[in-house]
Structures are given as structure tokens and as C-alpha cells.
Coordinates of C-alpha atoms in Angstrom, one line a residue:
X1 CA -39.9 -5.4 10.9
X2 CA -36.8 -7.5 10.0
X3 CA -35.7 -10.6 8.2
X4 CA -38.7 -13.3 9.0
X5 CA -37.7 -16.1 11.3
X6 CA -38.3 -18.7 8.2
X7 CA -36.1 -17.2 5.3
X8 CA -33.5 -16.4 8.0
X9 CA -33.3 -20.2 9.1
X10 CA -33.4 -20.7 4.9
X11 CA -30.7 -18.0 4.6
X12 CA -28.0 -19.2 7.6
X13 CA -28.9 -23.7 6.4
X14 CA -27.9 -22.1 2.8
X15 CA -24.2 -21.0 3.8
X16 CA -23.3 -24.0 5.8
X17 CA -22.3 -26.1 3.2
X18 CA -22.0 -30.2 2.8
X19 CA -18.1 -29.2 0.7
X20 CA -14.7 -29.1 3.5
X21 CA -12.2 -26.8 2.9
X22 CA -9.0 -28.3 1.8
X23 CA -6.1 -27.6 4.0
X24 CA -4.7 -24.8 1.7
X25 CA -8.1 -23.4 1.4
X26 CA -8.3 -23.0 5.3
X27 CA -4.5 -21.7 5.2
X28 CA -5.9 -19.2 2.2
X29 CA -8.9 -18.3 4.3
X30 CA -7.2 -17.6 7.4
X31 CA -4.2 -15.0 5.4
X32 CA -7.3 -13.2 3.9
X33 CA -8.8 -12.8 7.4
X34 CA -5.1 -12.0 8.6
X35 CA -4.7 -9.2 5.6
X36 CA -8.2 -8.0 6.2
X37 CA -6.9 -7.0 10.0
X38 CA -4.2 -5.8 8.9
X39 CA -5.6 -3.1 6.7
X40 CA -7.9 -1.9 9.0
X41 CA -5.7 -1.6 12.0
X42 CA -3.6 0.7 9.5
X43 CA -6.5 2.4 8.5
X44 CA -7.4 3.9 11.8
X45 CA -4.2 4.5 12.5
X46 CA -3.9 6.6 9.4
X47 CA -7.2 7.7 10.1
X48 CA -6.5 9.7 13.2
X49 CA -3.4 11.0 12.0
X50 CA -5.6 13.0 9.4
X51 CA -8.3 13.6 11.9
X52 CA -6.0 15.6 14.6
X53 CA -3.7 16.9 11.1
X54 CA -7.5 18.0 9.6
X55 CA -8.5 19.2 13.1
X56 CA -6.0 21.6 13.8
X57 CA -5.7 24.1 10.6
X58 CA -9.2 24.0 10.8
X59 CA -10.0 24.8 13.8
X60 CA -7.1 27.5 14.3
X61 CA -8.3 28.9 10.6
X62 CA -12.1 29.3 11.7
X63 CA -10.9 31.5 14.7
X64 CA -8.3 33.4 13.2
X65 CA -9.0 33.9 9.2
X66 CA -12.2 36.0 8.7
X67 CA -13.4 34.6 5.7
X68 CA -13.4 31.0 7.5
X69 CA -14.7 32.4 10.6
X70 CA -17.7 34.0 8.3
X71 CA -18.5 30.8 6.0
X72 CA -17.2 27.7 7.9
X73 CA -19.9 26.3 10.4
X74 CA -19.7 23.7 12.7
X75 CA -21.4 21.4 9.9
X76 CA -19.0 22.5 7.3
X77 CA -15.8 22.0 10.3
X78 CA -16.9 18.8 10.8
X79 CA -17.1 17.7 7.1
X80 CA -13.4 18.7 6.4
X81 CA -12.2 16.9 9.3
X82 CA -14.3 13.6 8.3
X83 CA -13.5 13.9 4.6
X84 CA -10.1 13.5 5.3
X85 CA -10.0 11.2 8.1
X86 CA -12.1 8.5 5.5
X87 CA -10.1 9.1 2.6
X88 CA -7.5 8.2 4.5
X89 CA -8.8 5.1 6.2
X90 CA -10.1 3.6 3.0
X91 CA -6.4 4.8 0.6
X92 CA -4.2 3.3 3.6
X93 CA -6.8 0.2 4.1
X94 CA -6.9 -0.9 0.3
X95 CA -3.0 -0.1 0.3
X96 CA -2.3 -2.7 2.9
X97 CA -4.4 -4.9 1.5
X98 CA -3.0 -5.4 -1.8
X99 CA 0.5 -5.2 -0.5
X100 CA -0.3 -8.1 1.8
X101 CA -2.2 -10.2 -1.1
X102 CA 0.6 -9.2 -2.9
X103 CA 2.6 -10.8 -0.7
X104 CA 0.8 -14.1 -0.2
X105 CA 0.7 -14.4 -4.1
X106 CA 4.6 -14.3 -4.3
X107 CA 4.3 -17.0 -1.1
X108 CA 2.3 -19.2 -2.7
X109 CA 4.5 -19.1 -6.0
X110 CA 7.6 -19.5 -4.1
X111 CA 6.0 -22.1 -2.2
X112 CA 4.5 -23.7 -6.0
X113 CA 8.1 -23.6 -7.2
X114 CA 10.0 -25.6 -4.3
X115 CA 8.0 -28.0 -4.4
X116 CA 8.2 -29.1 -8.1

């Protein structure tokens, strides 16, 4: 089962490549990786504020309201409280992520504009 040892070796010779990466290719390289970070750190953190904020009316709704107490399940629990926890991962993720490459674009024109 797997990737065979001989189209793997192929696979990994294939992406080192004979080309260096200018200076401001590296610098361009390193902001995406930087941005990247950054939108995942804020998507957990936005991600568990939705998990505990899903967690709790749902929860306290299953024991106390009769229709949820009749129709919600542990499977269906867990769903609500997932569903919103990965929306909100993935919105605040690609949120950061623009902003940020938004951010670098403006650098890099500012930085464009000095130097002519």
C-alpha cells in the first residue's frame, strides 16, 4: 500500500529544482508562510470561541427544551457544535489572509514607488 519507493524518489528529485530564488522571491516566500500562520492561529482562536459559544445553548437547550431534548442526539449535538466551530475557522482564516496579502501588496507598491 502507498506511494512506491521509485515514483516517490521521481516525485521529491522533481520539486528540487536547478532555478534560486531571487532575494525578493525568498522575502515573498517567507510573508506568504508568515500570513499563512497568521490565519490559522486566528482561526483556532475563532474557532473555540464558537465551539464553547455553540456548546453552551446547545447543551442547556437539549436538557431543558422538550422538543430538543426529543430530536437532538448526541450525533446531531455534536454536528451543531462542529459546524460552527469550522465555519468559523475557515471565515476568520481566509479573512486574515487576505487582509495580510493585502497588506504585503500595499508594501510592495510603497516599497515599488520609493525606489523610483
Amino acid at each position: 500500500m502507498g506511494i512506491p519507493s521509485e515514483l516517490r524518489d521521481m516525485w521529491v528529485s522533481r520539486r528540487e529544482s536547478f532555478l534560486i530564488a531571487s532575494p525578493a522571491e525568498e522575502r515573498k516566500i517567507v510573508r506568504t508562510k508568515k500570513c499563512t500562520h497568521e490565519g490559522v492561529i486566528a482561526g483556532f482562536k475563532a474557532a473555540s470561541v464558537a465551539c464553547v459559544a455553540s456548546a453552551v445553548p446547545t447543551l442547556a437547550a437539549v436538557r431543558m427544551v422538550p422538543w430538543a431534548k426529543a430530536n437532538l442526539n448526541y450525533v446531531a449535538q455534536a454536528l451543531i457544535i462542529s459546524a460552527a466551530s469550522i465555519a468559523a475557522y475557515f471565515i476568520t482564516a481566509d479573512k486574515t489572509i487576505l487582509e495580510c496579502a493585502r497588506r504585503n501588496a500595499q508594501l510592495e507598491d510603497s516599497l515599488r514607488n520609493t525606489r523610483q
